[in-house]
């Protein structure tokens, strides 16, 4: 097992879900100091680690999306891929941190910018204000080997609320659920045909003509394709299992939402997934993830969605379309802009990264990604720095299927060493 993988195994045992990563923050600070590096931190718990007079800064985030049993992570290796038992793995972005740890062990003269709470809206990146020395920044959060990422999508979160009331019900009461669908990243996986548990459950209830809704609870994270959904309904016709939908008759007499039919119709009409394709890069141009739905005992309904687009114009269009739909069903919808898009740019630095990638992998491709990278935020703060992004092959991040190719990790690290040799000092 390589030093990088050993470092990752250590990281995996330190809980670092978003907003709950203090132990890893403290570990990384002490790790860097013990190896003779200068360390600065800020109120957002970003970390800047440096030695010498570097011209290259490596950047990654130290929080992870915790799904399933995470942060209780038990790793295993299967046919060259590392996975976690019934949990997200945290290779996004833990493998980047492990590479940085190996470079610190080697005493490389570099800057390392390690940011906080990336997975819940690039919170750390938005707060970064360190005095960076470097002329170049290499983000290590991309997830496909032999690709130089030169652009990314921007994102907006949408929260919609509605105050309903409960009334008496009629018919038989059922628990109708969709459980343990594959899930996935709401950006890079949105075009991979992964079913949304919310849409699957909504389609079943629509087809069965169910309009008496007592409760609805679905989704895991804003940036994850929903893997689980559950509804409590009343039906005058008998409901049965169908496909991924499980039905169980339950006792009791909970009241139903007065306008529950409106919520079910909204779910049916909501266009979850890709709205427009980006022909230049062969990726989605605009998309939206219907992420979370919850009702409460007082009749409150809250829905959360995340929209992405490769341009500011596209982001404005898709978020406006979503808000219009919410408001047409009586919801009060609010937008929270999380991060800007990063306009694709080919520079001498991206060409260098591509050249070194070609030498190791035998191929290299300039690409953009339909997900948020911190480059977009940080580039606006440091316009003099040239940016690129790369990383090892990671499949299905933000889900219990997350897996990383270990050979890809080693080869990506070889590329990284060559880049450091060319521009690091």
Tab-separated table of C-alpha atoms in Angstrom:
chain	number	residue	atom	x	y	z
A	1	UNK	CA	0.000	0.000	0.000
A	2	UNK	CA	1.415	3.389	-0.991
A	3	UNK	CA	2.061	6.224	1.437
A	4	UNK	CA	-0.812	8.187	-0.132
A	5	UNK	CA	-3.299	5.403	0.522
A	6	UNK	CA	-2.000	4.994	4.068
A	7	UNK	CA	-2.522	8.710	4.655
A	8	UNK	CA	-6.036	8.428	3.269
A	9	UNK	CA	-6.824	5.535	5.609
A	10	UNK	CA	-5.850	7.774	8.527
A	11	UNK	CA	-8.052	10.600	7.237
A	12	UNK	CA	-11.004	8.231	6.806
A	13	UNK	CA	-10.973	7.488	10.533
A	14	UNK	CA	-11.236	11.171	11.495
A	15	UNK	CA	-14.847	12.418	11.192
A	16	UNK	CA	-15.040	15.312	8.731
A	17	UNK	CA	-18.594	15.746	7.528
A	18	UNK	CA	-19.336	19.318	6.473
A	19	UNK	CA	-19.781	21.588	9.514
A	20	UNK	CA	-18.379	18.810	11.729
A	21	UNK	CA	-14.735	18.652	10.658
A	22	UNK	CA	-12.972	20.299	13.624
A	23	UNK	CA	-10.961	17.187	14.467
A	24	UNK	CA	-9.567	16.977	10.949
A	25	UNK	CA	-8.864	20.721	10.960
A	26	UNK	CA	-6.766	20.314	14.099
A	27	UNK	CA	-5.062	17.188	12.752
A	28	UNK	CA	-3.979	18.899	9.514
A	29	UNK	CA	-2.653	21.968	11.335
A	30	UNK	CA	-0.519	19.804	13.636
A	31	UNK	CA	0.583	17.522	10.794
A	32	UNK	CA	1.924	20.494	8.810
A	33	UNK	CA	3.634	22.121	11.794
A	34	UNK	CA	5.321	18.861	12.750
A	35	UNK	CA	6.910	18.790	9.291
A	36	UNK	CA	8.313	22.286	9.492
A	37	UNK	CA	5.674	24.201	7.540
A	38	UNK	CA	4.245	27.587	8.418
A	39	UNK	CA	0.502	27.492	9.072
A	40	UNK	CA	-2.151	30.202	8.959
A	41	UNK	CA	-5.865	29.732	9.668
A	42	UNK	CA	-8.884	32.026	9.545
A	43	UNK	CA	-12.329	32.293	11.112
A	44	UNK	CA	-13.842	30.047	8.434
A	45	UNK	CA	-11.259	27.402	9.423
A	46	UNK	CA	-9.453	27.535	6.119
A	47	UNK	CA	-5.809	26.462	6.344
A	48	UNK	CA	-2.831	27.910	4.453
A	49	UNK	CA	0.312	25.817	4.748
A	50	UNK	CA	3.594	27.026	3.214
A	51	UNK	CA	7.327	26.487	3.017
A	52	UNK	CA	10.003	28.371	1.104
A	53	UNK	CA	9.154	30.794	-1.712
A	54	UNK	CA	6.784	28.752	-3.847
A	55	UNK	CA	5.187	29.709	-7.121
A	56	UNK	CA	2.648	26.845	-6.998
A	57	UNK	CA	-0.287	26.489	-4.630
A	58	UNK	CA	-2.182	23.214	-4.367
A	59	UNK	CA	-5.817	23.558	-3.320
A	60	UNK	CA	-8.389	21.125	-1.920
A	61	UNK	CA	-11.181	20.987	0.665
A	62	UNK	CA	-11.210	18.870	3.806
A	63	UNK	CA	-14.925	18.338	4.412
A	64	UNK	CA	-16.930	15.499	2.864
A	65	UNK	CA	-20.544	14.609	2.107
A	66	UNK	CA	-21.561	12.011	4.687
A	67	UNK	CA	-24.067	9.490	3.353
A	68	UNK	CA	-25.121	6.183	4.890
A	69	UNK	CA	-22.947	5.113	7.818
A	70	UNK	CA	-20.435	7.931	7.304
A	71	UNK	CA	-18.543	9.281	9.181
A	72	UNK	CA	-18.120	5.685	10.372
A	73	UNK	CA	-16.044	4.684	7.337
A	74	UNK	CA	-14.798	1.139	6.855
A	75	UNK	CA	-12.769	0.985	3.667
A	76	UNK	CA	-12.073	-2.026	1.480
A	77	UNK	CA	-10.442	-2.646	-1.893
A	78	UNK	CA	-12.091	-4.523	-4.722
A	79	UNK	CA	-10.360	-5.073	-8.075
A	80	UNK	CA	-8.199	-1.990	-7.688
A	81	UNK	CA	-10.984	0.299	-6.463
A	82	UNK	CA	-11.351	1.549	-2.882
A	83	UNK	CA	-14.858	1.707	-1.449
A	84	UNK	CA	-16.570	2.100	1.931
A	85	UNK	CA	-19.076	-0.291	3.462
A	86	UNK	CA	-22.556	1.277	3.322
A	87	UNK	CA	-21.097	4.782	3.413
A	88	UNK	CA	-19.717	7.549	1.244
A	89	UNK	CA	-15.944	7.174	1.089
A	90	UNK	CA	-14.699	10.754	1.236
A	91	UNK	CA	-12.210	10.319	-1.602
A	92	UNK	CA	-13.838	13.585	-2.647
A	93	UNK	CA	-11.633	15.383	-1.548
A	94	UNK	CA	-9.694	13.204	0.903
A	95	UNK	CA	-7.390	11.748	-1.748
A	96	UNK	CA	-6.180	15.256	-2.539
A	97	UNK	CA	-5.426	15.857	1.144
A	98	UNK	CA	-3.552	12.528	1.287
A	99	UNK	CA	-1.413	13.616	-1.679
A	100	UNK	CA	-0.666	16.893	0.091
A	101	UNK	CA	0.369	14.999	3.223
A	102	UNK	CA	2.807	12.913	1.187
A	103	UNK	CA	4.280	16.094	-0.334
A	104	UNK	CA	4.697	17.557	3.158
A	105	UNK	CA	6.450	14.359	4.232
A	106	UNK	CA	8.856	15.001	1.353
A	107	UNK	CA	9.367	18.618	2.410
A	108	UNK	CA	8.307	20.191	-0.897
A	109	UNK	CA	8.387	23.990	-1.071
A	110	UNK	CA	4.762	24.715	-1.879
A	111	UNK	CA	1.659	26.489	-0.680
A	112	UNK	CA	-1.277	24.288	0.303
A	113	UNK	CA	-4.665	25.995	0.536
A	114	UNK	CA	-7.089	23.646	2.284
A	115	UNK	CA	-10.594	25.053	2.544
A	116	UNK	CA	-13.583	24.285	4.741
A	117	UNK	CA	-17.198	23.367	4.042
A	118	UNK	CA	-16.905	23.174	0.262
A	119	UNK	CA	-19.683	20.611	0.018
A	120	UNK	CA	-22.348	22.888	1.459
A	121	UNK	CA	-21.740	25.908	-0.743
A	122	UNK	CA	-17.985	26.649	-0.950
A	123	UNK	CA	-18.232	28.447	2.368
A	124	UNK	CA	-14.517	28.376	3.078
A	125	UNK	CA	-13.538	29.474	-0.421
A	126	UNK	CA	-15.852	32.473	-0.188
A	127	UNK	CA	-14.051	33.571	2.995
A	128	UNK	CA	-10.439	33.076	1.847
A	129	UNK	CA	-8.318	36.214	2.252
A	130	UNK	CA	-4.777	34.929	2.768
A	131	UNK	CA	-1.813	36.680	1.146
A	132	UNK	CA	-0.939	33.985	-1.398
A	133	UNK	CA	2.547	34.076	-2.936
A	134	UNK	CA	1.969	31.664	-5.794
A	135	UNK	CA	1.560	32.504	-9.469
A	136	UNK	CA	-0.248	29.237	-10.182
A	137	UNK	CA	-2.952	27.279	-8.380
A	138	UNK	CA	-3.736	23.638	-9.052
A	139	UNK	CA	-7.055	22.478	-7.649
A	140	UNK	CA	-7.116	18.722	-6.927
A	141	UNK	CA	-10.889	18.226	-6.790
A	142	UNK	CA	-11.595	16.952	-10.304
A	143	UNK	CA	-12.700	13.345	-10.661
A	144	UNK	CA	-11.501	11.991	-14.009
A	145	UNK	CA	-7.909	11.061	-14.756
A	146	UNK	CA	-6.203	12.479	-17.853
A	147	UNK	CA	-8.512	15.489	-17.894
A	148	UNK	CA	-7.438	19.058	-17.234
A	149	UNK	CA	-10.440	20.906	-15.902
A	150	UNK	CA	-10.489	24.528	-17.035
A	151	UNK	CA	-14.064	25.562	-16.153
A	152	UNK	CA	-16.998	24.669	-13.916
A	153	UNK	CA	-20.680	25.303	-13.340
A	154	UNK	CA	-22.077	27.908	-11.000
A	155	UNK	CA	-24.764	26.994	-8.508
A	156	UNK	CA	-27.819	28.379	-6.734
A	157	UNK	CA	-29.808	26.754	-3.936
A	158	UNK	CA	-33.576	27.229	-3.820
A	159	UNK	CA	-35.617	26.868	-0.643
A	160	UNK	CA	-39.407	26.947	-0.895
A	161	UNK	CA	-41.911	26.863	1.971
A	162	UNK	CA	-45.675	26.597	2.240
A	163	UNK	CA	-47.962	26.610	5.275
A	164	UNK	CA	-50.771	24.072	4.939
A	165	UNK	CA	-53.405	22.760	7.354
A	166	UNK	CA	-54.564	19.279	8.322
A	167	UNK	CA	-58.080	17.899	7.801
A	168	UNK	CA	-59.777	14.564	8.466
A	169	UNK	CA	-58.998	11.673	6.126
A	170	UNK	CA	-60.812	8.744	4.609
A	171	UNK	CA	-59.786	5.335	3.266
A	172	UNK	CA	-56.906	3.045	4.220
A	173	UNK	CA	-53.623	4.446	5.465
A	174	UNK	CA	-50.383	3.382	3.768
A	175	UNK	CA	-46.670	3.976	4.115
A	176	UNK	CA	-45.319	4.188	0.572
A	177	UNK	CA	-41.555	4.298	0.184
A	178	UNK	CA	-38.640	4.166	-2.204
A	179	UNK	CA	-35.420	3.153	-0.484
A	180	UNK	CA	-31.741	2.721	-1.247
A	181	UNK	CA	-31.667	3.880	-4.848
A	182	UNK	CA	-28.098	4.431	-6.122
A	183	UNK	CA	-27.923	8.170	-5.443
A	184	UNK	CA	-25.054	10.272	-6.751
A	185	UNK	CA	-23.568	13.726	-7.188
A	186	UNK	CA	-26.228	16.197	-8.289
A	187	UNK	CA	-23.793	17.774	-10.740
A	188	UNK	CA	-21.440	15.292	-12.381
A	189	UNK	CA	-23.963	12.421	-12.146
A	190	UNK	CA	-27.123	14.319	-13.095
A	191	UNK	CA	-26.946	13.072	-16.699
A	192	UNK	CA	-26.173	9.429	-15.907
A	193	UNK	CA	-29.756	8.196	-15.730
A	194	UNK	CA	-29.730	7.764	-11.951
A	195	UNK	CA	-33.341	7.733	-10.739
A	196	UNK	CA	-34.523	10.263	-8.169
A	197	UNK	CA	-36.426	8.630	-5.309
A	198	UNK	CA	-38.653	11.717	-5.110
A	199	UNK	CA	-39.629	11.474	-8.768
A	200	UNK	CA	-40.114	7.687	-8.599
A	201	UNK	CA	-42.399	7.966	-5.581
A	202	UNK	CA	-44.213	10.970	-7.034
A	203	UNK	CA	-44.839	9.130	-10.316
A	204	UNK	CA	-46.311	6.140	-8.482
A	205	UNK	CA	-48.687	8.262	-6.402
A	206	UNK	CA	-49.717	10.223	-9.499
A	207	UNK	CA	-50.418	7.058	-11.488
A	208	UNK	CA	-52.418	5.553	-8.617
A	209	UNK	CA	-54.465	8.724	-8.304
A	210	UNK	CA	-53.532	9.213	-4.656
A	211	UNK	CA	-54.377	12.725	-3.470
A	212	UNK	CA	-54.695	12.283	0.310
A	213	UNK	CA	-51.250	13.035	1.673
A	214	UNK	CA	-50.478	12.957	5.395
A	215	UNK	CA	-46.692	13.365	5.197
A	216	UNK	CA	-43.729	13.352	2.832
A	217	UNK	CA	-40.043	12.982	3.732
A	218	UNK	CA	-37.372	12.561	1.093
A	219	UNK	CA	-33.749	13.175	0.168
A	220	UNK	CA	-30.420	13.278	1.978
A	221	UNK	CA	-28.433	16.373	0.913
A	222	UNK	CA	-28.981	19.321	-1.420
A	223	UNK	CA	-26.092	18.182	-3.612
A	224	UNK	CA	-27.084	14.508	-3.783
A	225	UNK	CA	-29.589	12.857	-6.101
A	226	UNK	CA	-32.261	11.562	-3.666
A	227	UNK	CA	-31.882	7.885	-2.827
A	228	UNK	CA	-34.782	7.619	-0.351
A	229	UNK	CA	-38.342	8.925	-0.147
A	230	UNK	CA	-41.335	8.094	2.043
A	231	UNK	CA	-44.955	9.239	2.045
A	232	UNK	CA	-47.874	8.547	4.380
A	233	UNK	CA	-51.071	8.532	2.351
A	234	UNK	CA	-54.710	7.538	2.440
A	235	UNK	CA	-56.255	5.719	-0.475
A	236	UNK	CA	-59.749	4.427	-1.144
A	237	UNK	CA	-58.244	1.851	-3.519
A	238	UNK	CA	-55.800	-0.841	-2.480
A	239	UNK	CA	-52.156	0.086	-3.051
A	240	UNK	CA	-49.559	-2.556	-3.891
A	241	UNK	CA	-45.802	-2.810	-4.416
A	242	UNK	CA	-44.581	-1.794	-7.843
A	243	UNK	CA	-40.996	-1.676	-9.098
A	244	UNK	CA	-38.882	0.258	-6.586
A	245	UNK	CA	-41.967	1.327	-4.632
A	246	UNK	CA	-42.786	-0.557	-1.437
A	247	UNK	CA	-46.234	-0.302	0.141
A	248	UNK	CA	-47.195	-1.159	3.715
A	249	UNK	CA	-50.626	-0.698	5.265
A	250	UNK	CA	-50.395	1.022	8.646
A	251	UNK	CA	-52.770	1.510	11.520
A	252	UNK	CA	-53.721	4.845	12.983
A	253	UNK	CA	-55.611	7.824	11.744
A	254	UNK	CA	-53.282	10.731	10.977
A	255	UNK	CA	-54.931	13.715	9.385
A	256	UNK	CA	-54.117	14.690	5.811
A	257	UNK	CA	-52.772	17.917	4.369
A	258	UNK	CA	-55.582	20.053	3.024
A	259	UNK	CA	-53.683	20.774	-0.204
A	260	UNK	CA	-51.622	17.576	-0.332
A	261	UNK	CA	-52.785	16.984	-3.888
A	262	UNK	CA	-51.080	20.240	-4.855
A	263	UNK	CA	-47.711	19.003	-3.539
A	264	UNK	CA	-48.029	15.708	-5.414
A	265	UNK	CA	-48.924	17.533	-8.617
A	266	UNK	CA	-45.919	19.818	-8.127
A	267	UNK	CA	-43.576	16.821	-7.788
A	268	UNK	CA	-45.049	15.340	-10.936
A	269	UNK	CA	-44.518	18.562	-12.920
A	270	UNK	CA	-41.046	19.426	-11.609
A	271	UNK	CA	-38.439	18.757	-14.291
A	272	UNK	CA	-35.629	17.181	-12.305
A	273	UNK	CA	-32.364	16.613	-14.198
A	274	UNK	CA	-30.689	18.119	-17.251
A	275	UNK	CA	-32.501	21.000	-18.940
A	276	UNK	CA	-29.968	21.878	-21.615
A	277	UNK	CA	-26.779	20.254	-22.929
A	278	UNK	CA	-23.432	22.002	-23.437
A	279	UNK	CA	-22.330	20.949	-26.918
A	280	UNK	CA	-18.791	22.322	-26.618
A	281	UNK	CA	-17.819	20.057	-23.739
A	282	UNK	CA	-20.434	17.303	-24.039
A	283	UNK	CA	-21.759	17.905	-20.526
A	284	UNK	CA	-24.975	19.377	-19.117
A	285	UNK	CA	-25.247	23.135	-19.538
A	286	UNK	CA	-28.125	23.634	-17.088
A	287	UNK	CA	-29.673	21.214	-14.599
A	288	UNK	CA	-31.650	21.123	-11.394
A	289	UNK	CA	-31.852	18.603	-8.571
A	290	UNK	CA	-35.099	18.243	-6.604
A	291	UNK	CA	-33.198	17.387	-3.458
A	292	UNK	CA	-35.238	17.492	-0.249
A	293	UNK	CA	-38.909	17.506	0.737
A	294	UNK	CA	-40.173	17.509	4.318
A	295	UNK	CA	-43.546	18.104	5.941
A	296	UNK	CA	-44.003	18.802	9.648
A	297	UNK	CA	-46.709	18.160	12.232
A	298	UNK	CA	-48.026	21.721	11.940
A	299	UNK	CA	-48.672	21.543	8.211
A	300	UNK	CA	-45.442	23.129	7.058
A	301	UNK	CA	-43.927	21.983	3.761
A	302	UNK	CA	-40.304	22.712	2.856
A	303	UNK	CA	-38.655	21.855	-0.454
A	304	UNK	CA	-34.992	22.363	-1.363
A	305	UNK	CA	-33.477	22.209	-4.821
A	306	UNK	CA	-30.067	22.963	-6.318
A	307	UNK	CA	-29.637	24.474	-9.775
A	308	UNK	CA	-26.414	24.469	-11.808
A	309	UNK	CA	-25.339	26.139	-15.024
A	310	UNK	CA	-22.151	26.703	-16.980
A	311	UNK	CA	-22.827	30.454	-17.278
A	312	UNK	CA	-24.324	33.239	-15.211
A	313	UNK	CA	-27.048	33.671	-17.822
A	314	UNK	CA	-27.960	29.980	-17.724
A	315	UNK	CA	-28.060	29.986	-13.935
A	316	UNK	CA	-30.391	32.968	-13.908
A	317	UNK	CA	-32.701	31.322	-16.449
A	318	UNK	CA	-33.042	27.936	-14.745
A	319	UNK	CA	-33.439	29.375	-11.242
A	320	UNK	CA	-36.078	31.853	-12.492
A	321	UNK	CA	-37.976	28.992	-14.145
A	322	UNK	CA	-37.924	27.003	-10.904
A	323	UNK	CA	-39.085	29.951	-8.794
A	324	UNK	CA	-41.973	30.574	-11.188
A	325	UNK	CA	-43.091	26.945	-10.805
A	326	UNK	CA	-42.848	27.100	-7.007
A	327	UNK	CA	-44.815	30.335	-6.855
A	328	UNK	CA	-47.507	28.982	-9.177
A	329	UNK	CA	-48.195	26.376	-6.491
A	330	UNK	CA	-48.285	28.920	-3.675
A	331	UNK	CA	-44.767	28.418	-2.320
A	332	UNK	CA	-42.600	31.241	-1.044
A	333	UNK	CA	-39.280	30.561	-2.806
A	334	UNK	CA	-35.914	32.094	-1.955
A	335	UNK	CA	-32.632	31.923	-3.857
A	336	UNK	CA	-29.184	31.597	-2.299
A	337	UNK	CA	-26.330	32.003	-4.776
A	338	UNK	CA	-23.648	29.594	-3.656
A	339	UNK	CA	-20.815	29.954	-6.153
A	340	UNK	CA	-20.096	31.481	-9.569
A	341	UNK	CA	-19.268	29.580	-12.738
A	342	UNK	CA	-15.617	29.435	-13.761
A	343	UNK	CA	-15.288	30.496	-17.373
A	344	UNK	CA	-13.121	28.029	-19.335
A	345	UNK	CA	-9.695	29.415	-20.220
A	346	UNK	CA	-6.682	27.772	-21.859
A	347	UNK	CA	-3.443	29.272	-20.532
A	348	UNK	CA	0.247	28.390	-20.534
A	349	UNK	CA	-0.355	26.758	-17.158
A	350	UNK	CA	-3.232	24.564	-18.333
A	351	UNK	CA	-1.115	23.582	-21.353
A	352	UNK	CA	1.723	22.584	-19.016
A	353	UNK	CA	-0.621	20.467	-16.899
A	354	UNK	CA	-1.926	18.834	-20.075
A	355	UNK	CA	1.586	18.098	-21.319
A	356	UNK	CA	2.628	16.370	-18.098
A	357	UNK	CA	-0.662	14.474	-18.064
A	358	UNK	CA	0.000	13.296	-21.619
A	359	UNK	CA	3.413	11.989	-20.588
A	360	UNK	CA	1.950	9.822	-17.802
A	361	UNK	CA	-1.443	8.743	-19.159
A	362	UNK	CA	-0.653	8.847	-22.877
A	363	UNK	CA	-3.547	11.254	-23.351
A	364	UNK	CA	-4.927	14.509	-22.000
A	365	UNK	CA	-8.128	16.426	-22.568
A	366	UNK	CA	-9.191	19.964	-21.709
A	367	UNK	CA	-12.593	19.762	-20.029
A	368	UNK	CA	-15.128	21.674	-17.986
A	369	UNK	CA	-17.211	20.093	-15.224
A	370	UNK	CA	-20.905	20.435	-14.428
A	371	UNK	CA	-20.251	20.925	-10.738
A	372	UNK	CA	-18.895	23.612	-8.476
A	373	UNK	CA	-15.146	23.963	-8.069
A	374	UNK	CA	-13.518	26.429	-5.762
A	375	UNK	CA	-11.499	27.819	-8.670
A	376	UNK	CA	-14.414	30.024	-9.715
A	377	UNK	CA	-14.642	31.692	-6.307
A	378	UNK	CA	-10.906	31.931	-5.623
A	379	UNK	CA	-10.044	33.179	-9.119
A	380	UNK	CA	-12.189	36.275	-8.523
A	381	UNK	CA	-10.191	37.011	-5.356
A	382	UNK	CA	-6.776	36.435	-6.956
A	383	UNK	CA	-6.995	37.542	-10.605
A	384	UNK	CA	-3.190	37.388	-11.001
A	385	UNK	CA	-3.116	33.609	-10.378
A	386	UNK	CA	-3.477	31.095	-13.214
A	387	UNK	CA	-5.729	28.121	-12.419
A	388	UNK	CA	-6.217	24.522	-13.466
A	389	UNK	CA	-7.829	21.495	-11.867
A	390	UNK	CA	-7.171	17.750	-11.998
A	391	UNK	CA	-7.681	14.632	-9.923
A	392	UNK	CA	-7.867	10.836	-9.915
A	393	UNK	CA	-10.851	8.893	-11.189
A	394	UNK	CA	-13.655	8.916	-8.612
A	395	UNK	CA	-17.049	7.421	-9.342
A	396	UNK	CA	-20.407	8.255	-7.714
A	397	UNK	CA	-19.272	10.809	-5.084
A	398	UNK	CA	-21.919	11.948	-2.585
A	399	UNK	CA	-23.335	8.421	-2.398
A	400	UNK	CA	-22.714	5.065	-0.727
A	401	UNK	CA	-21.375	3.865	-4.094
A	402	UNK	CA	-18.460	6.308	-4.043
A	403	UNK	CA	-15.279	4.609	-5.230
A	404	UNK	CA	-11.778	5.684	-6.281
A	405	UNK	CA	-9.366	3.962	-8.642
A	406	UNK	CA	-6.097	3.417	-6.784
A	407	UNK	CA	-3.906	3.143	-9.879
A	408	UNK	CA	-5.371	6.445	-11.009
A	409	UNK	CA	-4.371	7.979	-7.665
A	410	UNK	CA	-0.757	6.880	-8.129
A	411	UNK	CA	-0.579	8.067	-11.739
A	412	UNK	CA	-2.200	11.411	-10.898
A	413	UNK	CA	0.423	11.868	-8.197
A	414	UNK	CA	3.147	11.230	-10.798
A	415	UNK	CA	1.669	14.019	-12.902
A	416	UNK	CA	1.589	16.241	-9.848
A	417	UNK	CA	5.285	15.638	-9.134
A	418	UNK	CA	6.197	16.582	-12.694
A	419	UNK	CA	4.182	19.808	-12.465
A	420	UNK	CA	5.873	20.661	-9.168
A	421	UNK	CA	9.260	20.034	-10.771
A	422	UNK	CA	8.420	22.473	-13.588
A	423	UNK	CA	6.761	25.340	-11.685
A	424	UNK	CA	6.886	24.597	-7.969
A	425	UNK	CA	9.883	26.722	-7.078
